[in-house]
Amino acid sequence: MGKINCIGILTSGGDAPGMNAAIRAITRAGIAAGLKVKGIYRGYEGLINKEIKDFTTENVSNIIQRGGTILKTARSKEFMTPEGRKKAYDNMVEQGIDALIVIGGNGSLAGARIFAEEFDVPCIGLPGTIDNDLNGTDTTIGYDTTLNTIVECVDKIRDTATSHERIFFIEVMGRDAGFLAQNGAIASGAEAAIIPEDSTNADQLEQFISRGIRKSKSSSMVIVSESPKCGAMYYADRVKNEYPEFDVRVSILGHLQRGGSPSASDRILASRLGVGAIRALQEGQRNVMIGIRNDEVVYVPFCNAIKSDKPIKKELIDVLGILSI
Ligand code: F6P
């Protein structure tokens, strides 16, 4: 692959607040660097189906404050097949796109990694997911906004929980990661978080019951990470059966967590990462995710970024435990 003259940008997987700020930053930094920029619609699907448009600075005007993604998004089944990826590559060549910038989560960057390896195409990733589950970056685009949304919701639920003296199990997103639940619980003053990273969930529930409720709190909030088997409903049912004296309710926050105007932090993060993506290409980087660690822009090889083992600090678990007495 020779000199890069034209880049394609796509968003893929679950949308996240701040994706638009990232699209804006990549487009403007790309144009400032003398590159042609093309927007690819509906993620990898759009690359396969040629839903591609030339972008100017005007295409990204007035979007930094908007949630969702102006490029739309999808989880492409066809791109998971070698035939789908070949179609995508042929279209890329036909459109004169020399490098791809993918904004998305784990699955989307895993797709970029395979594509880059198969066709020797320079790909750069931006961590765009509310789940914060990508390694090598302190945080991901959308995570801070979603955390704030969760806190706002929990504050509201607490009003009614206190009035009725109820226990609420509030289920939050995060896929297989507990960052939203753990930090959402700390920030909202919840009594407990039940997260996949902590294998002592059952004991945690027991501890919470004896510690929180028996100290006659007027309400109790437990933030539970989504899980097909052990979500908020599961724990609420357990308490109903084992402690029928408590008045228990469940609230599943669902997709409202993904919407809304991005926070200032997410806008700044997305802007820095977008500019960082163009700089990375200029430096000859390829097949890396742009991240921020300790306030420095870093390049993280895809294979490291997508390892699904980003740890939750034990200290965060301790903080919640100490403050919820
Ligand atoms: O990865 C982002 C995310 O919002 C996860 O937290 C959640 O499990 C999933 O996407 C939901 O996906 P969908 O919008 O397809 O229901």
Coordinates of C-alpha atoms and ligand atoms in Angstrom, one line a residue:
M1 CA 0.0 0.0 0.0
G2 CA 1.5 3.3 -1.1
K3 CA 0.8 6.9 -0.1
I4 CA -2.5 7.6 1.6
N5 CA -4.6 10.2 -0.2
C6 CA -8.1 9.2 0.8
I7 CA -9.6 7.8 4.0
G8 CA -13.0 6.2 4.7
I9 CA -14.7 6.6 8.1
L10 CA -17.3 4.3 9.5
T11 CA -19.1 3.7 12.8
S12 CA -20.0 0.2 13.8
G13 CA -21.7 -1.8 16.5
G14 CA -23.7 -0.1 19.3
D15 CA -23.8 3.7 18.9
A16 CA -22.2 5.7 21.6
P17 CA -22.5 9.4 22.5
G18 CA -19.5 11.2 21.1
M19 CA -19.3 9.2 17.9
N20 CA -20.3 12.3 16.0
A21 CA -17.6 14.4 17.7
A22 CA -15.1 11.7 16.5
I23 CA -16.4 11.8 12.9
R24 CA -16.1 15.6 13.0
A25 CA -12.6 15.5 14.3
I26 CA -11.4 12.8 11.9
T27 CA -13.0 14.6 8.9
R28 CA -11.6 18.0 9.8
A29 CA -8.1 16.8 10.8
G30 CA -8.0 14.7 7.6
I31 CA -8.9 17.6 5.4
A32 CA -6.4 19.8 7.2
A33 CA -3.8 17.2 6.4
G34 CA -4.7 17.4 2.7
L35 CA -6.6 14.1 2.6
K36 CA -9.8 13.3 0.8
V37 CA -12.4 12.0 3.3
K38 CA -15.3 9.7 2.6
G39 CA -18.1 8.8 5.0
I40 CA -19.2 5.2 4.9
Y41 CA -22.8 4.6 6.1
R42 CA -24.1 1.8 8.2
G43 CA -20.8 0.4 9.3
Y44 CA -19.2 -2.4 7.3
E45 CA -22.6 -3.0 5.7
G46 CA -22.1 0.3 3.9
L47 CA -18.7 -0.7 2.7
I48 CA -20.2 -3.9 1.2
N49 CA -23.2 -2.1 -0.3
K50 CA -21.3 1.0 -1.5
E51 CA -23.1 3.5 0.7
I52 CA -20.3 6.0 0.6
K53 CA -20.3 9.8 0.3
D54 CA -17.6 12.4 -0.1
F55 CA -17.3 14.5 3.1
T56 CA -16.4 18.1 3.4
T57 CA -16.1 20.2 6.6
E58 CA -19.7 21.1 6.1
N59 CA -20.9 17.5 6.4
V60 CA -19.7 17.5 10.0
S61 CA -20.9 21.0 11.0
N62 CA -23.2 21.2 14.0
I63 CA -22.8 17.6 15.1
I64 CA -20.4 17.7 18.0
Q65 CA -23.3 18.0 20.5
R66 CA -25.5 15.3 18.9
G67 CA -25.8 11.8 20.3
G68 CA -26.0 8.7 18.0
T69 CA -24.0 8.7 14.8
I70 CA -24.8 10.6 11.6
L71 CA -23.1 7.8 9.7
K72 CA -25.6 5.3 11.1
T73 CA -24.4 2.0 12.4
A74 CA -24.9 -1.8 12.1
R75 CA -23.6 -5.1 13.2
S76 CA -22.8 -6.7 9.8
K77 CA -23.1 -10.4 9.5
E78 CA -21.9 -10.4 5.9
F79 CA -18.6 -8.7 7.0
M80 CA -18.0 -11.7 9.2
T81 CA -17.6 -13.9 6.1
P82 CA -14.5 -13.9 3.9
E83 CA -16.8 -13.2 0.9
G84 CA -18.3 -10.1 2.6
R85 CA -14.8 -8.8 3.4
K86 CA -13.7 -9.3 -0.2
K87 CA -16.6 -7.3 -1.4
A88 CA -15.8 -4.6 1.1
Y89 CA -12.2 -4.5 -0.1
D90 CA -13.1 -4.4 -3.8
N91 CA -15.4 -1.4 -3.1
M92 CA -12.7 0.3 -1.1
V93 CA -10.3 0.0 -4.1
E94 CA -13.0 1.1 -6.5
Q95 CA -13.7 4.2 -4.4
G96 CA -10.1 5.1 -4.1
I97 CA -10.1 4.7 -0.3
D98 CA -6.5 4.0 0.9
A99 CA -7.1 3.6 4.7
L100 CA -10.1 3.0 6.9
I101 CA -10.9 4.6 10.3
V102 CA -13.3 2.5 12.3
I103 CA -15.1 3.9 15.4
G104 CA -16.6 1.1 17.5
G105 CA -16.3 -1.4 20.2
N106 CA -14.7 -4.8 20.6
G107 CA -16.4 -6.6 17.7
S108 CA -15.9 -3.7 15.3
L109 CA -12.2 -3.5 16.0
A110 CA -11.9 -7.3 15.8
G111 CA -13.4 -6.9 12.3
A112 CA -10.9 -4.2 11.4
R113 CA -8.1 -6.4 12.6
I114 CA -9.1 -9.3 10.3
F115 CA -9.7 -7.0 7.4
A116 CA -6.3 -5.3 7.7
E117 CA -4.6 -8.7 7.9
E118 CA -6.4 -10.2 5.0
F119 CA -6.0 -7.4 2.5
D120 CA -3.0 -5.4 3.8
V121 CA -5.2 -2.3 4.3
P122 CA -4.1 0.3 6.8
C123 CA -6.9 0.4 9.5
I124 CA -7.0 2.7 12.5
G125 CA -9.6 2.2 15.3
L126 CA -11.2 4.6 17.7
P127 CA -12.7 3.1 20.9
G128 CA -16.4 4.0 20.6
T129 CA -18.5 2.1 23.1
I130 CA -20.4 2.9 26.3
D131 CA -19.0 -0.4 27.8
N132 CA -15.5 0.9 28.4
D133 CA -14.2 -2.6 27.8
L134 CA -11.3 -1.9 25.4
N135 CA -7.8 -2.4 26.7
G136 CA -5.0 0.1 26.5
T137 CA -7.2 3.2 26.9
D138 CA -8.3 4.7 30.2
T139 CA -11.8 5.3 28.8
T140 CA -13.9 4.9 25.7
I141 CA -16.0 7.4 23.7
G142 CA -19.5 7.3 25.2
Y143 CA -18.7 5.8 28.6
D144 CA -18.7 9.1 30.5
T145 CA -22.0 10.3 29.1
T146 CA -23.7 6.9 29.8
L147 CA -22.3 7.0 33.3
N148 CA -23.9 10.4 33.9
T149 CA -27.2 9.2 32.4
I150 CA -27.2 6.2 34.8
V151 CA -26.5 8.5 37.8
E152 CA -29.3 10.8 36.8
C153 CA -31.7 7.9 36.5
V154 CA -30.6 6.3 39.8
D155 CA -31.1 9.7 41.6
K156 CA -34.7 9.8 40.3
I157 CA -35.4 6.2 41.2
R158 CA -34.1 6.9 44.7
D159 CA -36.8 9.5 45.3
T160 CA -39.5 7.0 44.8
A161 CA -37.6 4.2 46.5
T162 CA -37.2 6.4 49.6
S163 CA -40.8 7.4 49.7
H164 CA -41.9 3.8 49.6
E165 CA -39.0 2.3 51.6
R166 CA -38.2 -0.1 48.8
I167 CA -35.2 -2.0 47.5
F168 CA -34.5 -1.4 43.8
F169 CA -32.4 -3.6 41.6
I170 CA -31.4 -1.4 38.7
E171 CA -30.0 -3.1 35.6
V172 CA -27.4 -1.3 33.5
M173 CA -25.7 -2.1 30.2
G174 CA -22.0 -3.0 29.8
R175 CA -22.2 -6.3 27.9
D176 CA -19.6 -8.5 29.8
A177 CA -18.0 -5.6 31.6
G178 CA -19.0 -4.0 35.0
F179 CA -17.5 -0.5 34.6
L180 CA -20.9 1.2 34.2
A181 CA -22.4 -0.7 37.1
Q182 CA -19.5 -0.3 39.5
N183 CA -18.8 3.4 38.9
G184 CA -22.5 4.1 38.4
A185 CA -23.0 2.7 41.9
I186 CA -20.2 4.8 43.5
A187 CA -21.4 8.0 41.8
S188 CA -25.0 7.5 42.7
G189 CA -24.4 6.4 46.3
A190 CA -25.9 3.0 45.7
E191 CA -25.6 0.3 48.3
A192 CA -24.1 -2.3 46.1
A193 CA -23.0 -3.2 42.6
I194 CA -23.2 -6.7 41.2
I195 CA -20.7 -7.1 38.4
P196 CA -19.5 -10.0 36.2
E197 CA -15.8 -9.4 37.2
D198 CA -16.6 -10.2 40.9
S199 CA -17.3 -13.9 41.1
T200 CA -18.6 -13.7 44.7
N201 CA -21.9 -12.1 43.5
A202 CA -24.1 -14.4 45.6
D203 CA -22.2 -13.5 48.8
Q204 CA -22.3 -9.8 47.9
L205 CA -26.1 -10.0 47.9
E206 CA -26.1 -11.6 51.3
Q207 CA -23.7 -9.0 52.6
F208 CA -25.8 -6.2 51.2
I209 CA -28.9 -7.6 52.8
S210 CA -27.4 -7.9 56.3
R211 CA -25.4 -4.7 56.2
G212 CA -27.6 -2.3 54.3
I213 CA -31.2 -3.2 55.2
R214 CA -30.7 -4.3 58.8
K215 CA -29.3 -0.8 59.5
S216 CA -32.8 0.4 58.6
K217 CA -32.0 2.5 55.6
S218 CA -35.1 4.0 54.1
S219 CA -34.3 2.8 50.6
S220 CA -31.6 0.6 49.0
M221 CA -30.3 0.8 45.5
V222 CA -28.4 -2.1 43.9
I223 CA -26.9 -1.6 40.5
V224 CA -26.7 -4.9 38.5
S225 CA -24.7 -5.5 35.3
E226 CA -26.9 -6.9 32.5
S227 CA -26.6 -10.6 32.1
P228 CA -28.8 -13.1 30.4
K229 CA -29.1 -15.3 33.5
C230 CA -28.2 -13.2 36.5
G231 CA -29.6 -9.7 35.8
A232 CA -31.7 -7.5 38.0
M233 CA -34.8 -9.8 37.8
Y234 CA -32.8 -12.8 39.1
Y235 CA -31.6 -10.9 42.2
A236 CA -35.0 -9.3 42.8
D237 CA -36.6 -12.7 42.7
R238 CA -34.1 -14.1 45.1
V239 CA -34.7 -11.4 47.6
K240 CA -38.5 -11.8 47.2
N241 CA -38.2 -15.5 47.9
E242 CA -35.6 -15.4 50.6
Y243 CA -36.6 -12.2 52.4
P244 CA -40.4 -11.7 51.8
E245 CA -40.4 -8.8 54.3
F246 CA -38.8 -6.5 51.8
D247 CA -40.6 -4.5 49.2
V248 CA -38.6 -5.1 46.0
R249 CA -38.8 -3.5 42.5
V250 CA -36.7 -3.8 39.3
S251 CA -35.8 -1.1 36.8
I252 CA -34.0 -2.0 33.6
L253 CA -32.6 1.2 32.2
G254 CA -32.1 -0.3 28.7
H255 CA -31.3 1.7 25.6
L256 CA -31.9 5.2 27.1
Q257 CA -28.4 4.7 28.4
R258 CA -27.0 5.0 24.8
G259 CA -28.7 8.2 23.9
G260 CA -28.3 11.9 24.6
S261 CA -25.9 14.7 24.0
P262 CA -22.3 13.7 24.8
S263 CA -20.6 15.0 27.9
A264 CA -17.8 17.5 27.7
S265 CA -15.4 14.7 28.5
D266 CA -16.6 12.5 25.7
R267 CA -16.5 15.4 23.2
I268 CA -12.9 16.2 24.2
L269 CA -11.9 12.5 24.2
A270 CA -13.4 12.0 20.7
S271 CA -11.8 15.2 19.4
R272 CA -8.3 14.2 20.7
L273 CA -8.7 10.6 19.4
G274 CA -9.9 11.8 16.0
V275 CA -6.9 14.1 15.5
G276 CA -4.7 11.3 16.9
A277 CA -6.0 8.9 14.2
I278 CA -4.9 11.2 11.4
R279 CA -1.6 11.8 13.0
A280 CA -1.1 8.1 13.4
L281 CA -1.7 7.5 9.7
Q282 CA 0.8 10.3 8.9
E283 CA 3.4 8.6 11.1
G284 CA 2.8 5.3 9.2
Q285 CA 0.9 3.6 11.9
R286 CA -1.6 0.9 11.0
N287 CA -3.8 -1.6 12.7
V288 CA -3.8 0.2 16.0
M289 CA -6.5 1.7 18.2
I290 CA -5.9 5.2 19.3
G291 CA -6.3 5.5 23.0
I292 CA -5.6 7.9 25.9
R293 CA -3.6 6.7 28.9
N294 CA -2.5 9.0 31.7
D295 CA -3.6 11.9 29.5
E296 CA -1.3 10.9 26.6
V297 CA -2.5 9.7 23.2
V298 CA -1.3 6.2 22.7
Y299 CA -1.4 3.6 19.9
V300 CA -2.6 0.2 21.0
P301 CA -2.2 -2.8 18.6
F302 CA -5.7 -4.2 17.8
C303 CA -4.8 -7.6 19.2
N304 CA -4.2 -6.0 22.6
A305 CA -7.1 -3.6 22.5
I306 CA -9.7 -6.3 21.9
K307 CA -8.6 -8.7 24.6
S308 CA -11.7 -9.0 26.7
D309 CA -10.0 -8.8 30.1
K310 CA -9.8 -5.1 31.0
P311 CA -9.6 -5.2 34.8
I312 CA -11.8 -3.3 37.2
K313 CA -9.6 -2.0 40.0
K314 CA -10.2 -3.7 43.3
E315 CA -9.9 -0.3 44.9
L316 CA -13.3 0.7 43.2
I317 CA -14.9 -2.3 44.8
D318 CA -13.5 -1.3 48.2
V319 CA -14.6 2.3 47.8
L320 CA -18.2 1.2 47.2
G321 CA -18.0 -1.3 50.1
I322 CA -16.7 1.3 52.6
L323 CA -19.0 4.1 51.6
S324 CA -22.2 2.0 51.6
I325 CA -22.2 1.2 55.3
Ligands
F6P1 O1 -22.0 -2.6 23.3 C1 -22.9 -1.6 23.6 C2 -24.2 -2.2 24.1 O2 -25.0 -1.1 24.4 C3 -24.0 -3.2 25.3 O3 -23.9 -2.5 26.5 C4 -25.3 -3.9 25.2 O4 -25.2 -5.2 25.7 C5 -25.5 -4.0 23.7 O5 -24.8 -3.0 23.1 C6 -27.0 -3.9 23.3 O6 -27.0 -4.1 21.9 P1 -28.3 -3.9 21.0 O7 -28.5 -2.4 20.8 O8 -28.0 -4.6 19.8 O9 -29.5 -4.4 21.8

